[in-house]
Amino acid sequence: MDGLLNPRGPIGIFDSGVGGLSVFNAVRQLLPNEHLIYLADQAHVPYGLRSLGQVRGFSESITRYLLAGGAKLIVVACNTASAAALRHLRNVFPQISFVGMEPAVKPAAEHTQSGVVGVLATPATFQGELYASVVERFANEVSVLQDTCPGLVMEIDNGNLDTRAVQDILARALLPMLAQGIDTVVLGCTHFPFVIPTIERIVGPRVRVIDPSPAIARQVERLLKSQGMLNINEASGYARILTTGEPEKMAGVLPRLIGESIKVHHLYWDGGGLWDEERLPPIGD
Ligand code: DGL
């Protein structure tokens, strides 16, 4: 890693919307003294219906912005962006480490008793080669059912976690899977951990729901530790929340998602780069 990175710098975490806050929560719980910058690209949510090329472009500009803000590691807290952009980002920005999402098909395949598992993710995640390779590598003995839960990302991004619409979308996805014998549900979209209570009411106590967020937080810790980049400062780290959407709207749902109110700052897209009130866009856009 480039010697210019500072252990006291923030961890940059981004997603298309509020979904990545499920990873933000897990990182904050495991590493409370790390500074976190969370960026929700709500001007473009949902990513899951966009082309991989578009998501790649957004992810690159977001990474530039987070690097300009001193990020020492970037968490792509988005299965869709991980599928579309993780390899590209590592090629463009070799100076910094990335932690990305990967649908937790491996643990599901290892633990299933019925041999039937369900995966919930966006269309773009299912189309990506990352998902295909994970299923091929780890689930060749297992029947993998999948559903994109149309409309669920936007329900959650609008702060709807247990409405009739959310219940209907999940029931339409999960009841047929239950009828085919699933005993495990993989949450392949970072938005979906926020509706686990509704999922559990539908699938019942005998079906295991896998939320990858804690495993991602442990990977962040392992990576920072291996690079000597953990923030050894005792005090609690700061959390800075940014959105390219409406700050007030995101601020309004934060208490339900992260358990506290934090000011949300606005970023705006201009000329392919991200600008904010305090700083000019990153150099080189
Ligand atoms: N939460 C993201 C994911 O894990 C993206 C969802 C979307 O914007 O479609 O895929």
CSV table of C-alpha atoms and ligand atoms in Angstrom, one decimal:
chain,number,residue,atom,x,y,z
A,1,MET,CA,0.0,0.0,0.0
A,2,ASP,CA,1.0,3.6,-0.7
A,3,GLY,CA,2.9,5.1,2.3
A,4,LEU,CA,0.8,8.2,2.0
A,5,LEU,CA,-2.2,6.5,3.7
A,6,ASN,CA,-2.8,7.7,7.2
A,7,PRO,CA,-4.0,5.2,9.9
A,8,ARG,CA,-6.0,8.1,11.4
A,9,GLY,CA,-7.8,8.6,8.1
A,10,PRO,CA,-11.4,7.6,7.7
A,11,ILE,CA,-12.8,4.4,6.2
A,12,GLY,CA,-14.9,5.3,3.1
A,13,ILE,CA,-18.1,3.3,2.7
A,14,PHE,CA,-20.5,3.7,-0.2
A,15,ASP,CA,-23.7,2.3,-1.7
A,16,SER,CA,-26.4,3.4,-4.0
A,17,GLY,CA,-28.6,4.4,-1.1
A,18,VAL,CA,-29.1,3.5,2.6
A,19,GLY,CA,-28.4,-0.2,2.1
A,20,GLY,CA,-24.7,0.1,2.9
A,21,LEU,CA,-25.6,1.4,6.3
A,22,SER,CA,-26.1,-2.2,7.3
A,23,VAL,CA,-22.3,-2.6,6.7
A,24,PHE,CA,-21.6,0.8,8.3
A,25,ASN,CA,-23.4,-0.4,11.5
A,26,ALA,CA,-21.4,-3.6,11.6
A,27,VAL,CA,-18.1,-1.7,11.0
A,28,ARG,CA,-18.9,0.9,13.6
A,29,GLN,CA,-19.8,-1.8,16.2
A,30,LEU,CA,-16.6,-3.7,15.6
A,31,LEU,CA,-14.3,-0.7,15.2
A,32,PRO,CA,-15.8,2.1,17.2
A,33,ASN,CA,-12.7,4.3,17.1
A,34,GLU,CA,-12.5,4.3,13.4
A,35,HIS,CA,-13.6,7.4,11.5
A,36,LEU,CA,-16.3,6.6,8.9
A,37,ILE,CA,-17.5,8.5,5.8
A,38,TYR,CA,-20.6,7.0,4.3
A,39,LEU,CA,-21.8,8.0,0.8
A,40,ALA,CA,-25.2,7.2,-0.6
A,41,ASP,CA,-25.6,7.8,-4.3
A,42,GLN,CA,-29.3,8.4,-4.0
A,43,ALA,CA,-29.3,10.5,-7.2
A,44,HIS,CA,-28.9,7.2,-9.0
A,45,VAL,CA,-30.6,4.6,-6.8
A,46,PRO,CA,-31.5,1.9,-7.7
A,47,TYR,CA,-28.2,0.7,-9.2
A,48,GLY,CA,-29.6,-2.8,-9.7
A,49,LEU,CA,-31.6,-1.8,-12.8
A,50,ARG,CA,-28.7,0.0,-14.4
A,51,SER,CA,-26.0,-1.2,-16.8
A,52,LEU,CA,-22.7,-2.5,-15.2
A,53,GLY,CA,-20.9,0.3,-17.1
A,54,GLN,CA,-23.0,3.0,-15.5
A,55,VAL,CA,-22.5,1.6,-12.1
A,56,ARG,CA,-18.8,1.3,-12.8
A,57,GLY,CA,-18.6,5.0,-13.7
A,58,PHE,CA,-20.5,6.1,-10.5
A,59,SER,CA,-18.3,3.9,-8.4
A,60,GLU,CA,-15.1,5.3,-9.8
A,61,SER,CA,-16.1,8.9,-9.2
A,62,ILE,CA,-17.3,8.1,-5.7
A,63,THR,CA,-14.0,6.5,-5.0
A,64,ARG,CA,-12.1,9.6,-6.2
A,65,TYR,CA,-14.2,11.7,-3.9
A,66,LEU,CA,-13.5,9.5,-0.9
A,67,LEU,CA,-9.8,9.3,-1.6
A,68,ALA,CA,-9.7,13.1,-1.9
A,69,GLY,CA,-11.3,13.1,1.6
A,70,GLY,CA,-8.4,11.0,3.0
A,71,ALA,CA,-9.9,7.6,3.0
A,72,LYS,CA,-7.5,4.8,4.0
A,73,LEU,CA,-9.7,2.0,2.8
A,74,ILE,CA,-12.9,1.8,0.7
A,75,VAL,CA,-15.8,-0.5,1.5
A,76,VAL,CA,-18.0,-1.1,-1.6
A,77,ALA,CA,-21.1,-1.7,0.6
A,78,CYS,CA,-23.1,-2.7,-2.4
A,79,ASN,CA,-23.4,-6.1,-4.1
A,80,THR,CA,-24.4,-4.4,-7.3
A,81,ALA,CA,-21.4,-2.1,-7.4
A,82,SER,CA,-19.1,-4.9,-6.2
A,83,ALA,CA,-20.3,-7.1,-9.1
A,84,ALA,CA,-20.0,-4.2,-11.6
A,85,ALA,CA,-16.9,-2.4,-10.4
A,86,LEU,CA,-14.7,-4.0,-7.8
A,87,ARG,CA,-12.1,-5.4,-10.2
A,88,HIS,CA,-12.2,-2.1,-12.2
A,89,LEU,CA,-11.6,-0.1,-9.0
A,90,ARG,CA,-8.7,-2.2,-7.9
A,91,ASN,CA,-7.1,-1.7,-11.3
A,92,VAL,CA,-7.7,2.1,-11.3
A,93,PHE,CA,-6.7,2.7,-7.7
A,94,PRO,CA,-4.0,0.2,-6.8
A,95,GLN,CA,-2.8,2.5,-4.0
A,96,ILE,CA,-5.7,1.7,-1.7
A,97,SER,CA,-7.5,-1.5,-0.6
A,98,PHE,CA,-11.1,-2.3,-1.3
A,99,VAL,CA,-13.5,-4.6,0.6
A,100,GLY,CA,-16.5,-5.6,-1.5
A,101,MET,CA,-19.7,-7.6,-1.1
A,102,GLU,CA,-20.1,-11.2,-2.3
A,103,PRO,CA,-23.4,-13.0,-1.9
A,104,ALA,CA,-22.9,-15.4,1.0
A,105,VAL,CA,-23.6,-18.5,-1.1
A,106,LYS,CA,-20.6,-20.4,0.4
A,107,PRO,CA,-21.8,-20.4,4.0
A,108,ALA,CA,-25.3,-21.1,2.8
A,109,ALA,CA,-24.2,-24.1,0.8
A,110,GLU,CA,-22.0,-25.4,3.7
A,111,HIS,CA,-24.8,-25.2,6.3
A,112,THR,CA,-27.9,-26.1,4.4
A,113,GLN,CA,-29.6,-29.4,5.5
A,114,SER,CA,-32.3,-29.4,2.8
A,115,GLY,CA,-29.9,-28.7,0.0
A,116,VAL,CA,-32.1,-25.8,-1.2
A,117,VAL,CA,-31.1,-22.2,-0.5
A,118,GLY,CA,-32.6,-18.9,-1.7
A,119,VAL,CA,-30.7,-15.8,-2.7
A,120,LEU,CA,-32.3,-12.3,-2.8
A,121,ALA,CA,-30.3,-9.7,-4.8
A,122,THR,CA,-30.7,-7.2,-7.6
A,123,PRO,CA,-30.8,-8.1,-11.3
A,124,ALA,CA,-27.4,-6.5,-11.9
A,125,THR,CA,-25.9,-8.6,-9.1
A,126,PHE,CA,-27.3,-11.8,-10.6
A,127,GLN,CA,-26.0,-10.8,-14.0
A,128,GLY,CA,-22.5,-10.1,-12.7
A,129,GLU,CA,-19.7,-12.7,-13.2
A,130,LEU,CA,-19.0,-12.5,-9.5
A,131,TYR,CA,-22.3,-14.2,-8.6
A,132,ALA,CA,-21.9,-16.8,-11.3
A,133,SER,CA,-18.5,-17.8,-10.1
A,134,VAL,CA,-19.6,-17.9,-6.4
A,135,VAL,CA,-22.4,-20.3,-7.3
A,136,GLU,CA,-20.2,-22.4,-9.5
A,137,ARG,CA,-17.4,-22.6,-6.9
A,138,PHE,CA,-19.4,-23.3,-3.9
A,139,ALA,CA,-22.9,-24.5,-4.7
A,140,ASN,CA,-22.6,-27.2,-7.2
A,141,GLU,CA,-24.2,-29.7,-4.8
A,142,VAL,CA,-27.0,-27.3,-3.8
A,143,SER,CA,-30.1,-26.0,-5.5
A,144,VAL,CA,-29.9,-22.2,-5.5
A,145,LEU,CA,-33.2,-20.3,-6.0
A,146,GLN,CA,-33.0,-16.6,-6.7
A,147,ASP,CA,-35.3,-13.6,-6.7
A,148,THR,CA,-34.8,-9.9,-7.3
A,149,CYS,CA,-37.6,-8.6,-5.1
A,150,PRO,CA,-38.7,-5.9,-7.6
A,151,GLY,CA,-39.3,-2.6,-5.8
A,152,LEU,CA,-37.9,-3.6,-2.4
A,153,VAL,CA,-34.7,-1.5,-2.7
A,154,MET,CA,-36.7,1.7,-3.2
A,155,GLU,CA,-39.2,0.8,-0.4
A,156,ILE,CA,-36.3,0.5,2.0
A,157,ASP,CA,-34.5,3.6,0.6
A,158,ASN,CA,-37.7,5.5,1.3
A,159,GLY,CA,-37.6,4.2,4.9
A,160,ASN,CA,-40.4,1.6,4.5
A,161,LEU,CA,-39.3,-1.4,6.5
A,162,ASP,CA,-42.5,-3.3,7.3
A,163,THR,CA,-45.3,-1.8,5.2
A,164,ARG,CA,-47.8,-3.9,3.3
A,165,ALA,CA,-45.9,-3.3,0.1
A,166,VAL,CA,-42.7,-4.6,1.7
A,167,GLN,CA,-44.5,-7.7,3.1
A,168,ASP,CA,-46.1,-8.4,-0.3
A,169,ILE,CA,-42.8,-8.1,-2.2
A,170,LEU,CA,-41.1,-10.5,0.3
A,171,ALA,CA,-44.0,-12.9,0.4
A,172,ARG,CA,-44.0,-13.1,-3.5
A,173,ALA,CA,-40.3,-14.0,-3.4
A,174,LEU,CA,-40.1,-16.2,-0.3
A,175,LEU,CA,-43.3,-18.3,-0.3
A,176,PRO,CA,-42.5,-20.2,-3.6
A,177,MET,CA,-38.9,-20.7,-2.2
A,178,LEU,CA,-40.4,-22.2,1.0
A,179,ALA,CA,-42.6,-24.5,-1.1
A,180,GLN,CA,-39.4,-25.8,-2.8
A,181,GLY,CA,-37.8,-26.5,0.5
A,182,ILE,CA,-35.3,-23.7,1.3
A,183,ASP,CA,-33.8,-23.7,4.8
A,184,THR,CA,-31.5,-20.8,4.2
A,185,VAL,CA,-32.0,-17.2,2.7
A,186,VAL,CA,-29.0,-15.3,1.6
A,187,LEU,CA,-29.3,-11.5,1.7
A,188,GLY,CA,-27.4,-10.5,-1.5
A,189,CYS,CA,-28.3,-6.8,-1.3
A,190,THR,CA,-27.1,-4.6,1.5
A,191,HIS,CA,-30.6,-3.0,1.8
A,192,PHE,CA,-32.2,-6.3,2.8
A,193,PRO,CA,-30.8,-6.7,6.3
A,194,PHE,CA,-33.1,-3.8,7.3
A,195,VAL,CA,-36.2,-6.0,6.6
A,196,ILE,CA,-34.9,-9.1,8.4
A,197,PRO,CA,-37.8,-9.0,10.9
A,198,THR,CA,-40.3,-9.1,8.1
A,199,ILE,CA,-38.4,-11.9,6.3
A,200,GLU,CA,-38.3,-13.9,9.5
A,201,ARG,CA,-42.0,-13.6,10.1
A,202,ILE,CA,-42.6,-15.0,6.6
A,203,VAL,CA,-40.0,-17.9,6.6
A,204,GLY,CA,-40.3,-18.8,10.3
A,205,PRO,CA,-37.7,-19.9,12.8
A,206,ARG,CA,-36.4,-23.0,11.0
A,207,VAL,CA,-35.0,-21.0,8.0
A,208,ARG,CA,-31.6,-19.3,8.5
A,209,VAL,CA,-31.2,-15.8,7.2
A,210,ILE,CA,-27.6,-14.8,6.3
A,211,ASP,CA,-26.7,-11.2,6.7
A,212,PRO,CA,-23.1,-10.7,5.5
A,213,SER,CA,-22.5,-7.4,7.3
A,214,PRO,CA,-20.6,-8.8,10.3
A,215,ALA,CA,-18.3,-10.8,8.1
A,216,ILE,CA,-17.6,-7.7,6.0
A,217,ALA,CA,-16.7,-5.8,9.1
A,218,ARG,CA,-14.3,-8.6,10.2
A,219,GLN,CA,-12.7,-8.4,6.8
A,220,VAL,CA,-12.2,-4.7,7.2
A,221,GLU,CA,-10.5,-5.2,10.5
A,222,ARG,CA,-8.3,-8.0,9.2
A,223,LEU,CA,-7.2,-5.9,6.3
A,224,LEU,CA,-6.4,-2.8,8.3
A,225,LYS,CA,-4.6,-4.8,10.9
A,226,SER,CA,-2.5,-6.5,8.3
A,227,GLN,CA,-1.5,-3.1,6.9
A,228,GLY,CA,-0.8,-1.5,10.3
A,229,MET,CA,-3.6,0.9,9.4
A,230,LEU,CA,-6.0,0.5,12.4
A,231,ASN,CA,-6.7,3.8,14.2
A,232,ILE,CA,-5.2,3.2,17.6
A,233,ASN,CA,-6.7,6.5,18.9
A,234,GLU,CA,-8.9,5.6,21.9
A,235,ALA,CA,-11.6,8.1,21.3
A,236,SER,CA,-14.7,7.2,19.3
A,237,GLY,CA,-14.4,7.9,15.6
A,238,TYR,CA,-16.6,10.4,13.8
A,239,ALA,CA,-19.3,9.4,11.3
A,240,ARG,CA,-19.9,11.6,8.3
A,241,ILE,CA,-23.0,10.9,6.2
A,242,LEU,CA,-23.3,12.1,2.6
A,243,THR,CA,-25.9,11.8,0.0
A,244,THR,CA,-26.3,12.8,-3.7
A,245,GLY,CA,-30.0,12.8,-3.0
A,246,GLU,CA,-32.1,14.8,-0.5
A,247,PRO,CA,-30.2,15.2,2.8
A,248,GLU,CA,-33.4,15.9,4.9
A,249,LYS,CA,-35.1,12.7,3.5
A,250,MET,CA,-32.1,10.5,4.4
A,251,ALA,CA,-31.7,12.2,7.8
A,252,GLY,CA,-35.3,11.4,8.5
A,253,VAL,CA,-34.8,7.6,8.1
A,254,LEU,CA,-31.4,7.4,9.9
A,255,PRO,CA,-32.8,6.9,13.4
A,256,ARG,CA,-34.6,3.7,12.2
A,257,LEU,CA,-31.5,2.5,10.3
A,258,ILE,CA,-28.5,3.4,12.5
A,259,GLY,CA,-30.3,4.2,15.8
A,260,GLU,CA,-29.3,7.9,15.9
A,261,SER,CA,-29.7,11.2,14.2
A,262,ILE,CA,-26.7,12.5,12.3
A,263,LYS,CA,-26.6,15.5,10.0
A,264,VAL,CA,-26.6,14.4,6.3
A,265,HIS,CA,-24.5,16.5,3.9
A,266,HIS,CA,-25.4,17.0,0.3
A,267,LEU,CA,-23.1,16.2,-2.6
A,268,TYR,CA,-23.9,16.9,-6.2
A,269,TRP,CA,-22.8,15.4,-9.5
A,270,ASP,CA,-21.3,17.9,-12.0
A,271,GLY,CA,-19.2,17.0,-15.0
A,272,GLY,CA,-18.8,13.4,-13.9
A,273,GLY,CA,-17.4,14.4,-10.5
A,274,LEU,CA,-18.8,14.9,-7.0
A,275,TRP,CA,-18.8,18.4,-5.5
A,276,ASP,CA,-19.7,19.5,-2.0
A,277,GLU,CA,-20.2,22.8,-0.4
A,278,GLU,CA,-16.9,22.7,1.5
A,279,ARG,CA,-14.6,21.4,-1.1
A,280,LEU,CA,-14.0,21.6,-4.8
A,281,PRO,CA,-14.3,18.4,-6.8
A,282,PRO,CA,-11.3,16.0,-6.7
A,283,ILE,CA,-8.5,17.0,-8.9
A,284,GLY,CA,-8.3,15.3,-12.3
A,285,ASP,CA,-12.0,14.9,-13.1
B,1,DGL,N1,-27.8,-2.1,-1.9
B,1,DGL,C1,-27.2,-2.4,-3.2
B,1,DGL,C2,-26.8,-3.8,-3.3
B,1,DGL,O1,-26.4,-4.4,-2.4
B,1,DGL,C3,-27.8,-1.8,-4.4
B,1,DGL,C4,-29.3,-1.9,-4.6
B,1,DGL,C5,-29.7,-1.0,-5.8
B,1,DGL,O2,-29.4,0.2,-5.8
B,1,DGL,O3,-30.4,-1.6,-6.7
B,1,DGL,O4,-27.0,-4.3,-4.4
